[in-house]
Coordinates of C-alpha atoms and ligand atoms in Angstrom, one line a residue:
M1012 CA 109.0 14.9 110.1
V1013 CA 108.5 14.1 113.8
F1014 CA 112.0 13.3 113.9
F1015 CA 113.3 16.6 112.1
R1016 CA 111.0 18.7 114.3
S1017 CA 112.2 17.5 117.5
V1018 CA 116.4 18.3 116.5
S1019 CA 115.1 21.5 115.2
L1020 CA 113.6 21.9 119.1
L1021 CA 116.6 20.7 120.3
N1022 CA 119.1 22.8 118.6
K1023 CA 116.8 26.1 119.9
L1024 CA 117.1 24.9 122.9
R1025 CA 120.9 25.0 122.6
S1026 CA 120.7 28.7 121.9
R1027 CA 119.7 30.7 124.8
A1028 CA 118.9 34.2 125.3
V1029 CA 120.8 35.6 128.1
Q1030 CA 120.5 38.9 129.8
Q1031 CA 123.5 40.8 130.6
S1032 CA 122.9 43.9 132.9
N1033 CA 125.5 46.5 133.0
L1034 CA 126.5 46.8 129.3
S1035 CA 126.7 50.3 128.5
N1036 CA 124.5 50.5 131.2
T1037 CA 121.9 49.2 129.8
V1038 CA 120.1 45.8 130.4
R1039 CA 119.5 43.9 127.0
W1040 CA 119.6 40.5 125.8
Y1041 CA 121.6 38.4 123.6
Q1042 CA 122.0 35.1 122.0
V1043 CA 124.6 33.3 123.0
Q1044 CA 125.4 29.4 121.9
T1045 CA 125.4 27.2 124.7
S1046 CA 126.8 24.2 123.2
A1047 CA 129.7 23.6 121.1
S1048 CA 128.4 20.7 119.6
D1049 CA 127.6 22.4 116.1
L1050 CA 130.1 24.0 114.8
D1051 CA 129.1 24.3 111.4
L1052 CA 127.7 28.0 110.5
R1053 CA 126.1 26.8 107.2
S1054 CA 124.3 24.6 109.3
Q1055 CA 123.0 26.9 112.2
L1056 CA 121.8 29.5 108.9
K1057 CA 119.8 26.8 107.3
E1058 CA 117.9 26.3 110.2
L1059 CA 117.2 30.1 111.1
I1060 CA 116.5 30.9 107.5
P1061 CA 112.7 29.5 107.7
E1062 CA 111.8 31.5 110.4
Q1063 CA 113.0 34.8 108.8
Q1064 CA 111.7 33.9 106.0
E1065 CA 107.9 33.4 107.4
R1066 CA 108.8 36.8 109.6
I1067 CA 109.5 38.7 106.6
K1068 CA 106.2 36.9 104.8
K1069 CA 104.2 38.2 108.1
L1070 CA 105.8 41.9 107.5
K1071 CA 104.8 42.6 104.1
A1072 CA 101.4 40.8 105.0
E1073 CA 100.3 43.1 107.8
H1074 CA 102.4 45.9 107.4
G1075 CA 103.0 46.3 104.1
K1076 CA 101.1 49.5 104.0
V1077 CA 102.5 51.2 106.8
Q1078 CA 104.4 54.7 106.4
L1079 CA 108.0 55.3 107.2
G1080 CA 108.0 59.0 106.5
N1081 CA 107.7 61.3 104.0
I1082 CA 110.1 61.9 101.0
T1083 CA 111.1 65.6 100.7
V1084 CA 112.7 68.0 97.9
D1085 CA 115.4 68.3 99.8
M1086 CA 116.1 64.2 100.5
V1087 CA 116.0 63.9 96.9
L1088 CA 118.2 66.7 96.1
G1089 CA 120.2 65.8 99.1
G1090 CA 121.2 62.3 98.2
M1091 CA 118.5 60.5 100.1
R1092 CA 119.8 61.9 103.5
G1093 CA 117.3 60.5 106.2
M1094 CA 115.2 58.4 103.8
T1095 CA 114.3 55.4 105.1
G1096 CA 114.7 52.7 102.3
L1097 CA 116.7 49.6 102.9
L1098 CA 116.4 46.3 104.9
W1099 CA 119.6 45.6 106.3
E1100 CA 119.8 42.8 109.1
T1101 CA 123.0 43.0 110.5
S1102 CA 123.8 46.4 112.2
L1103 CA 121.4 49.5 112.6
L1104 CA 123.1 52.8 113.3
D1105 CA 122.1 55.2 115.5
P1106 CA 123.0 59.2 115.4
E1107 CA 124.2 59.6 118.8
E1108 CA 125.1 56.1 120.0
G1109 CA 126.9 54.5 116.6
I1110 CA 126.6 51.2 115.2
R1111 CA 125.2 48.2 116.9
F1112 CA 126.1 44.9 115.4
R1113 CA 122.6 42.4 115.7
G1114 CA 121.9 44.6 118.7
L1115 CA 125.2 44.7 120.6
S1116 CA 127.4 47.7 120.8
I1117 CA 131.4 47.6 119.9
P1118 CA 132.2 47.7 123.9
E1119 CA 129.6 45.1 124.2
C1120 CA 131.4 43.0 121.6
Q1121 CA 134.9 43.8 122.9
K1122 CA 133.2 42.0 126.2
L1123 CA 131.2 39.1 124.7
L1124 CA 133.2 38.1 121.5
P1125 CA 135.8 35.5 121.9
G1126 CA 139.3 36.8 121.8
A1127 CA 142.2 35.5 120.9
K1128 CA 143.3 35.5 124.9
H1129 CA 140.9 36.2 127.6
G1130 CA 140.2 40.0 127.5
G1131 CA 141.6 40.4 124.3
E1132 CA 140.1 42.1 121.3
P1133 CA 137.2 40.4 119.7
L1134 CA 138.6 37.8 116.8
P1135 CA 136.6 38.8 113.6
E1136 CA 135.3 35.4 112.8
G1137 CA 133.2 35.9 115.9
L1138 CA 131.8 39.0 114.7
L1139 CA 131.1 37.5 111.0
W1140 CA 129.1 34.3 112.8
L1141 CA 127.1 37.2 115.0
L1142 CA 126.5 38.9 111.9
L1143 CA 124.8 35.9 110.1
T1144 CA 123.1 34.3 112.7
G1145 CA 122.6 37.4 115.7
K1146 CA 124.0 35.0 118.3
V1147 CA 127.1 35.3 120.2
P1148 CA 129.2 32.1 119.0
T1149 CA 131.3 29.9 121.7
K1150 CA 135.2 30.1 121.0
E1151 CA 134.9 26.5 119.7
Q1152 CA 132.7 27.8 117.3
V1153 CA 134.8 30.9 116.3
D1154 CA 137.9 28.3 116.1
A1155 CA 136.1 26.1 113.7
L1156 CA 135.1 29.3 111.5
S1157 CA 138.7 30.2 111.6
A1158 CA 139.6 26.3 110.6
E1159 CA 137.3 26.5 107.8
L1160 CA 138.4 30.0 106.1
R1161 CA 141.9 28.9 106.4
S1162 CA 140.5 25.7 104.5
R1163 CA 139.4 28.1 101.8
A1164 CA 142.6 30.6 101.3
A1165 CA 144.2 29.1 98.4
V1166 CA 144.0 31.9 95.7
P1167 CA 144.1 30.6 92.3
D1168 CA 147.4 31.4 90.6
H1169 CA 146.0 33.4 87.6
V1170 CA 144.6 36.2 90.1
Y1171 CA 148.2 36.9 90.5
K1172 CA 148.8 36.9 87.3
T1173 CA 145.9 39.2 86.3
I1174 CA 147.3 41.7 89.4
D1175 CA 150.9 41.8 88.2
A1176 CA 149.5 43.2 84.6
L1177 CA 149.1 46.3 86.4
P1178 CA 151.6 48.8 87.2
V1179 CA 153.5 48.2 90.5
K1180 CA 152.4 52.0 91.2
A1181 CA 148.7 51.4 90.3
H1182 CA 146.7 52.5 93.4
P1183 CA 146.0 49.7 96.0
M1184 CA 142.8 49.7 95.7
T1185 CA 143.0 49.2 91.8
Q1186 CA 144.9 46.3 92.3
F1187 CA 142.9 45.0 95.1
T1188 CA 139.7 45.5 93.3
T1189 CA 141.2 43.8 90.4
G1190 CA 142.2 40.5 92.2
V1191 CA 138.6 40.4 93.7
M1192 CA 137.3 40.6 90.0
A1193 CA 140.0 37.7 88.6
L1194 CA 138.7 35.7 91.8
Q1195 CA 135.2 35.6 90.3
V1196 CA 135.8 33.2 88.4
Q1197 CA 135.4 30.8 90.8
S1198 CA 131.5 31.8 91.7
E1199 CA 129.5 29.1 92.8
F1200 CA 126.5 31.0 92.3
Q1201 CA 127.2 31.9 88.7
K1202 CA 127.8 27.9 87.9
A1203 CA 124.7 27.0 89.7
Y1204 CA 122.6 30.0 88.2
E1205 CA 124.0 28.6 84.4
K1206 CA 122.8 25.5 85.5
G1207 CA 119.4 26.7 86.6
I1208 CA 119.1 25.9 90.1
H1209 CA 115.9 27.0 91.8
K1210 CA 115.8 30.3 93.3
T1211 CA 115.1 28.9 97.1
K1212 CA 118.6 27.3 96.5
Y1213 CA 120.4 30.4 96.0
W1214 CA 121.5 31.3 99.6
E1215 CA 123.5 28.3 99.1
T1216 CA 126.1 29.1 96.6
T1217 CA 125.9 32.8 97.8
Y1218 CA 127.2 31.5 101.4
E1219 CA 129.8 29.1 99.5
D1220 CA 131.2 32.3 97.3
S1221 CA 131.1 34.3 100.6
L1222 CA 133.1 32.3 102.7
T1223 CA 135.3 31.5 100.0
L1224 CA 136.1 35.4 99.1
I1225 CA 136.3 36.2 102.9
A1226 CA 139.0 33.7 103.4
Q1227 CA 140.8 34.6 100.0
L1228 CA 140.9 38.9 100.8
P1229 CA 143.4 38.9 103.3
V1230 CA 145.6 36.6 101.1
V1231 CA 145.0 38.6 98.1
A1232 CA 145.4 42.2 100.0
A1233 CA 148.8 40.9 101.4
Y1234 CA 149.9 39.9 97.8
V1235 CA 149.2 44.0 96.7
Y1236 CA 151.2 45.0 99.8
R1237 CA 154.2 43.1 99.4
R1238 CA 154.0 43.9 95.5
M1239 CA 154.1 47.3 95.9
Y1240 CA 156.1 48.0 99.1
K1241 CA 157.8 44.8 99.9
N1242 CA 160.0 44.0 96.3
G1243 CA 156.9 41.5 95.7
Q1244 CA 158.5 38.9 98.6
S1245 CA 155.2 37.6 99.4
I1246 CA 154.6 35.4 103.0
S1247 CA 152.2 32.6 102.9
T1248 CA 149.6 31.9 105.5
D1249 CA 150.3 30.5 108.5
D1250 CA 147.8 27.8 109.6
S1251 CA 148.7 28.1 113.2
L1252 CA 147.1 31.9 113.2
D1253 CA 143.2 32.9 113.3
Y1254 CA 141.8 35.3 110.7
G1255 CA 142.9 38.9 111.9
A1256 CA 146.6 37.5 113.1
N1257 CA 147.4 35.9 109.6
F1258 CA 146.4 38.8 107.9
A1259 CA 149.0 40.9 109.9
H1260 CA 151.2 38.1 109.6
M1261 CA 150.8 37.7 105.4
L1262 CA 151.3 41.6 105.6
G1263 CA 154.8 41.4 107.4
Y1264 CA 153.4 42.0 111.0
D1265 CA 154.0 39.6 113.5
S1266 CA 154.1 41.3 117.1
P1267 CA 151.2 40.5 119.4
S1268 CA 150.1 43.9 119.4
M1269 CA 149.8 44.6 115.7
Q1270 CA 147.8 40.9 116.2
E1271 CA 145.4 42.7 118.6
L1272 CA 145.1 45.9 116.7
M1273 CA 144.4 43.9 113.6
R1274 CA 141.4 42.0 115.3
L1275 CA 140.0 45.2 116.4
Y1276 CA 140.4 46.8 113.0
V1277 CA 138.7 44.2 111.2
T1278 CA 136.0 43.6 113.5
I1279 CA 134.8 47.2 113.5
H1280 CA 135.2 48.1 110.0
T1281 CA 132.6 45.5 109.1
D1282 CA 129.6 46.9 108.9
H1283 CA 128.1 50.0 109.1
E1284 CA 124.3 49.7 108.3
G1285 CA 123.4 49.3 104.6
G1286 CA 123.2 53.0 103.5
N1287 CA 126.7 53.8 103.5
V1288 CA 128.0 54.1 99.8
S1289 CA 129.9 50.4 100.1
A1290 CA 127.4 48.8 101.7
H1291 CA 124.7 50.0 99.5
T1292 CA 126.5 49.4 96.3
G1293 CA 126.9 45.9 97.3
H1294 CA 123.3 45.6 97.9
L1295 CA 122.3 47.3 94.8
V1296 CA 124.5 45.6 92.6
A1297 CA 123.7 42.1 94.6
S1298 CA 120.0 42.7 94.0
A1299 CA 120.7 41.9 90.2
L1300 CA 121.6 38.2 91.5
S1301 CA 125.3 39.4 90.5
D1302 CA 127.3 37.0 92.5
P1303 CA 128.8 37.6 95.5
Y1304 CA 132.3 38.5 93.8
L1305 CA 130.6 41.1 91.5
S1306 CA 128.8 42.5 94.2
F1307 CA 132.0 43.1 96.4
A1308 CA 134.3 44.3 93.5
A1309 CA 131.5 46.9 93.1
A1310 CA 131.3 47.8 96.3
L1311 CA 135.3 48.2 96.8
N1312 CA 135.0 51.1 93.8
G1313 CA 132.4 53.0 96.1
L1314 CA 134.9 52.6 99.2
A1315 CA 137.6 53.7 97.3
G1316 CA 136.1 57.4 97.0
P1317 CA 137.9 60.2 99.4
L1318 CA 134.4 60.9 100.9
H1319 CA 134.3 57.4 102.0
G1320 CA 136.8 54.5 102.9
L1321 CA 139.8 56.5 101.2
A1322 CA 139.2 59.1 104.1
N1323 CA 142.1 56.9 106.1
Q1324 CA 144.5 57.3 103.3
E1325 CA 143.7 60.8 103.4
V1326 CA 143.8 61.4 107.1
L1327 CA 147.6 60.3 107.7
L1328 CA 148.6 62.1 104.3
W1329 CA 146.9 65.1 105.8
I1330 CA 148.3 64.6 109.4
K1331 CA 151.9 64.2 108.0
S1332 CA 151.4 67.3 106.1
V1333 CA 150.5 69.2 109.2
V1334 CA 153.9 67.7 110.7
S1335 CA 156.0 68.5 107.8
E1336 CA 154.8 72.2 107.8
C1337 CA 154.3 72.8 111.3
G1338 CA 156.9 69.9 113.0
E1339 CA 155.6 67.3 115.3
N1340 CA 155.3 69.5 118.6
V1341 CA 152.5 72.3 116.6
T1342 CA 151.0 74.6 118.8
T1343 CA 147.2 74.9 119.1
E1344 CA 147.2 78.0 117.0
Q1345 CA 149.3 76.7 114.4
L1346 CA 146.9 73.5 113.7
K1347 CA 144.3 76.3 113.9
D1348 CA 145.6 78.1 111.3
Y1349 CA 146.5 74.5 109.1
I1350 CA 142.6 73.5 110.0
W1351 CA 141.2 77.3 108.3
K1352 CA 143.9 76.8 105.4
T1353 CA 142.6 73.5 104.5
L1354 CA 139.0 74.6 104.7
N1355 CA 139.8 77.8 102.7
S1356 CA 141.2 76.3 99.6
G1357 CA 138.0 74.4 99.1
K1358 CA 139.0 71.1 100.9
V1359 CA 137.4 68.7 104.0
V1360 CA 138.8 68.0 106.8
P1361 CA 139.5 64.3 106.7
G1362 CA 138.4 62.0 108.9
F1363 CA 135.6 64.3 110.8
G1364 CA 131.8 64.7 109.8
H1365 CA 129.4 61.9 108.9
G1366 CA 126.2 61.2 106.6
V1367 CA 124.5 59.7 109.7
L1368 CA 126.5 60.0 113.2
R1369 CA 125.8 63.0 115.0
N1370 CA 128.2 62.5 117.8
T1371 CA 131.9 61.4 118.4
D1372 CA 132.3 57.7 116.4
P1373 CA 132.4 54.9 118.5
R1374 CA 134.7 53.0 116.6
Y1375 CA 137.3 56.2 116.8
M1376 CA 136.9 55.9 120.6
C1377 CA 137.7 52.3 120.6
Q1378 CA 140.9 52.9 118.7
R1379 CA 141.6 55.8 121.1
E1380 CA 141.7 53.7 123.8
F1381 CA 143.5 51.5 121.9
A1382 CA 146.2 53.7 121.5
L1383 CA 146.1 54.8 125.3
K1384 CA 146.7 51.7 126.3
H1385 CA 149.6 50.6 123.3
L1386 CA 150.8 53.9 122.2
P1387 CA 150.2 57.0 124.6
D1388 CA 153.0 58.1 123.9
D1389 CA 153.6 58.1 119.8
P1390 CA 153.8 62.0 118.6
L1391 CA 151.2 61.2 116.1
F1392 CA 148.7 59.8 118.5
Q1393 CA 149.0 62.7 120.8
L1394 CA 148.2 64.8 117.4
V1395 CA 145.3 63.2 116.7
S1396 CA 144.3 63.8 120.5
K1397 CA 144.8 66.9 119.8
L1398 CA 142.9 67.2 116.4
F1399 CA 140.2 65.6 118.5
E1400 CA 140.1 69.1 120.7
V1401 CA 140.6 71.6 117.9
V1402 CA 138.6 70.3 114.6
P1403 CA 135.1 70.3 116.2
P1404 CA 134.7 73.8 117.4
I1405 CA 136.1 74.9 114.2
L1406 CA 133.7 73.0 112.0
T1407 CA 130.6 73.9 114.3
E1408 CA 132.1 77.7 113.3
L1409 CA 131.4 77.0 109.7
G1410 CA 128.0 76.8 110.3
K1411 CA 126.9 74.0 107.7
V1412 CA 129.0 70.9 108.6
K1413 CA 126.0 68.5 110.5
N1414 CA 128.6 66.3 112.6
P1415 CA 131.9 68.0 113.5
W1416 CA 133.3 64.8 115.3
P1417 CA 135.8 62.6 114.4
N1418 CA 135.0 59.2 112.8
V1419 CA 136.2 55.9 112.3
D1420 CA 138.9 57.2 109.8
A1421 CA 140.5 59.9 111.7
H1422 CA 142.3 57.0 113.9
S1423 CA 142.9 54.2 112.1
G1424 CA 146.4 55.1 110.0
V1425 CA 148.2 56.3 113.4
L1426 CA 147.8 52.9 115.0
L1427 CA 148.9 51.1 111.7
N1428 CA 151.9 53.7 111.3
H1429 CA 153.2 52.9 114.8
Y1430 CA 153.9 49.2 114.2
G1431 CA 155.4 50.3 110.9
L1432 CA 152.2 50.1 108.5
T1433 CA 153.5 53.0 107.1
E1434 CA 151.9 53.2 103.4
A1435 CA 148.7 55.3 104.0
R1436 CA 147.8 54.9 100.2
Y1437 CA 147.2 50.9 100.9
Y1438 CA 144.7 52.1 104.4
T1439 CA 141.5 51.6 102.2
V1440 CA 142.8 48.1 101.3
L1441 CA 142.7 47.1 105.1
F1442 CA 139.4 48.5 105.4
G1443 CA 137.8 46.5 102.0
V1444 CA 138.9 43.5 103.8
S1445 CA 137.1 43.8 106.4
R1446 CA 133.7 45.4 104.9
A1447 CA 133.3 42.0 103.0
M1448 CA 132.2 40.6 106.3
G1449 CA 129.3 43.0 106.6
I1450 CA 128.3 43.2 102.8
C1451 CA 128.4 39.4 102.5
S1452 CA 126.7 38.6 105.4
Q1453 CA 123.3 40.5 104.7
L1454 CA 123.9 39.4 100.8
I1455 CA 123.3 35.8 102.2
W1456 CA 120.4 37.0 103.9
D1457 CA 118.8 39.2 100.7
R1458 CA 118.6 35.5 99.1
A1459 CA 117.5 33.7 102.1
L1460 CA 114.6 36.2 102.1
G1461 CA 114.5 36.2 98.0
L1462 CA 115.0 40.5 98.4
P1463 CA 113.9 41.8 95.0
L1464 CA 115.4 43.6 92.4
E1465 CA 116.3 47.1 93.9
R1466 CA 115.1 50.1 91.6
P1467 CA 113.8 53.3 93.1
K1468 CA 112.1 55.8 91.0
S1469 CA 114.0 59.0 89.8
V1470 CA 112.4 62.0 88.3
T1471 CA 114.1 65.1 86.6
M1472 CA 114.0 68.6 88.1
E1473 CA 111.2 69.6 85.8
W1474 CA 108.9 66.7 87.2
L1475 CA 109.7 68.2 90.5
E1476 CA 109.1 71.6 89.7
N1477 CA 105.5 71.0 87.9
Y1478 CA 105.0 68.5 91.2
C1479 CA 105.6 71.7 93.7
K1480 CA 103.6 74.0 91.8
K1481 CA 100.5 71.8 91.5
S1482 CA 100.8 70.5 95.4
S1483 CA 101.3 74.6 96.7
Ligands
NMX2628 N1 135.3 69.3 106.6 C1 134.8 70.0 105.9 N2 133.5 70.6 105.2 C2 132.8 69.6 105.6 C3 133.2 68.3 106.5 C4 134.4 68.2 106.9 N3 135.2 67.2 107.4 N4 132.0 67.7 106.6 C5 131.2 68.1 105.9 N5 131.5 69.1 105.4 C6 130.8 70.5 104.7 C7 130.1 69.4 103.5 O1 131.5 69.3 102.5 C8 128.9 70.2 103.1 O2 129.1 71.3 102.3 P1 128.6 71.9 101.2 O3 127.0 72.7 101.8 O4 129.7 72.8 101.0 O5 128.7 71.2 100.4 C9 127.9 70.2 104.4 O6 129.4 70.5 105.3 C10 127.3 69.7 105.1 O7 127.7 68.5 104.8 P2 127.1 67.5 106.4 O8 125.5 67.5 105.8 O9 127.9 67.9 107.4 O10 127.9 66.3 105.6 P3 127.2 65.2 104.2 O11 126.5 63.9 104.9 O12 127.1 65.5 103.2 O13 128.7 64.4 104.0 C11 130.9 63.3 105.1 C12 129.5 63.6 105.3 C13 131.5 62.2 105.6 C14 131.0 62.9 103.0 C15 131.7 64.8 105.3 O14 131.2 65.2 106.2 C16 133.0 64.8 105.1 O15 133.1 64.8 103.7 N6 134.1 64.5 106.1 C17 135.6 64.4 105.3 C18 135.6 63.1 104.5 C19 135.5 61.7 105.8 O16 136.2 61.7 106.3 N7 134.9 60.9 104.9 C20 134.8 59.5 105.7 C21 133.5 59.2 106.3 C22 133.5 57.7 107.1 N8 134.0 56.5 106.4 O17 134.5 56.0 106.7 O18 133.0 56.8 105.1
MLT2629 C1 131.0 53.4 107.0 O1 131.8 52.6 107.8 O2 130.4 53.1 105.8 C2 131.3 55.4 106.9 O3 131.2 55.3 108.1 C3 130.1 55.7 105.9 C4 128.9 55.6 106.8 O4 128.4 55.4 107.2 O5 128.0 56.1 105.4

């Protein structure tokens, strides 16, 4: 017993808190792992779980009755906007500043997380480590996780056959989600549950399923892409490459710039706190003890909606429709007319607005910086820059749009298009591959913390009318 306590103490000492100044002009604390001796993510988690279990127990016992706000009729009728109702450990969204992954902003992640080269974009595996543990990993730990993901990447043959049963022109998200459902037959959680595993062990097989799912998603996604757009000529994984570069490689893109783009792309799309449609759906479905494959497939179906992840497809198609109607050198006046035409025909301007953000999305800004560095003269990037100036005043003029600024989807398509990945209908699949890291990380913690079945109360309009009459 004494021995185990000392081991745990030593491990704690190995990860130290570091004060980093001059990050976004703030001073904040973050945890780094200073020793490379423990390269195993699962054992890191095993060590962290008991203290987090204690923490949630204490929070419940000491503050369970503290009120977090009032629920108004507007909130019930307005898609629960502004209603705090979910626990989500891996990231937190500030309406003005944007997302922080375990406390770190995107520029901070770009500085602190290991890259493939010095000063390069972060490796998504590093962000996965951060999401799961709350600690910035060493390069050795990231490399070990890359290797572990590669070792789990072999997709069973029946998955390809299942996808092949769909028409080749079926939407890529339909093919991708079908592939994820076919992967589900591997679920270790489901097998363990059928055998009657104790609930304290749920997180372990959830971890196994999650890592395997994350490892296999790029392979399934690339298969769908090559099936649809490259005559079915799929490309095998390259075991010398990291997660993002390997994904780009399997899609058929090997340039160093595209590898960097894919690392950045996968990193920034992973997580956006818990209330967005895909994360919330995954969390809800998982709360019924559905395994990670089932939960993530459900999340993908939410991501496939045009107000959520499908917006990245819609943006590039919309930009291309501007170009086909007005040409690449569209004037500001022509652009304004086109935007009004879109709005007057009862459609949204894709890529602008947000349910929580009230400022330009930092995920948009880091993609803009990438474009300024790598493709400043790209005509579609220049059009995106023009939209950044022209759209917000028009949306503001509408008088009802709460956030006129661009979101993540306003930018991603032109970057991919620049490197030859021009098939806009495919773009949401890329978003989906990344989002698995956020959803699965939280799902492992859901199991570790023993979070319960999610089941909010609903009411009818009649109930609301009567309630309001009584309280007025
Ligand atoms: N273009 C036109 N109208 C808009 C836009 C926009 N970009 N954004 C909001 N509105 C409208 C919205 O449709 C609503 O109109 P109505 O009252 O007639 O129904 C009104 O403004 C108020 O909506 P908000 O409260 O500002 O936004 P809400 O939280 O309801 O919705 C979005 C957020 C993201 C769904 C909305 O801004 C939108 O439809 N944007 C375009 C689609 C998009 O880019 N989605 C991607 C979001 C990011 N992601 O990856 O998920
Ligand atoms: C996301 O990344 O999930 C989107 O920005 C939508 C959201 O946060 O509601």
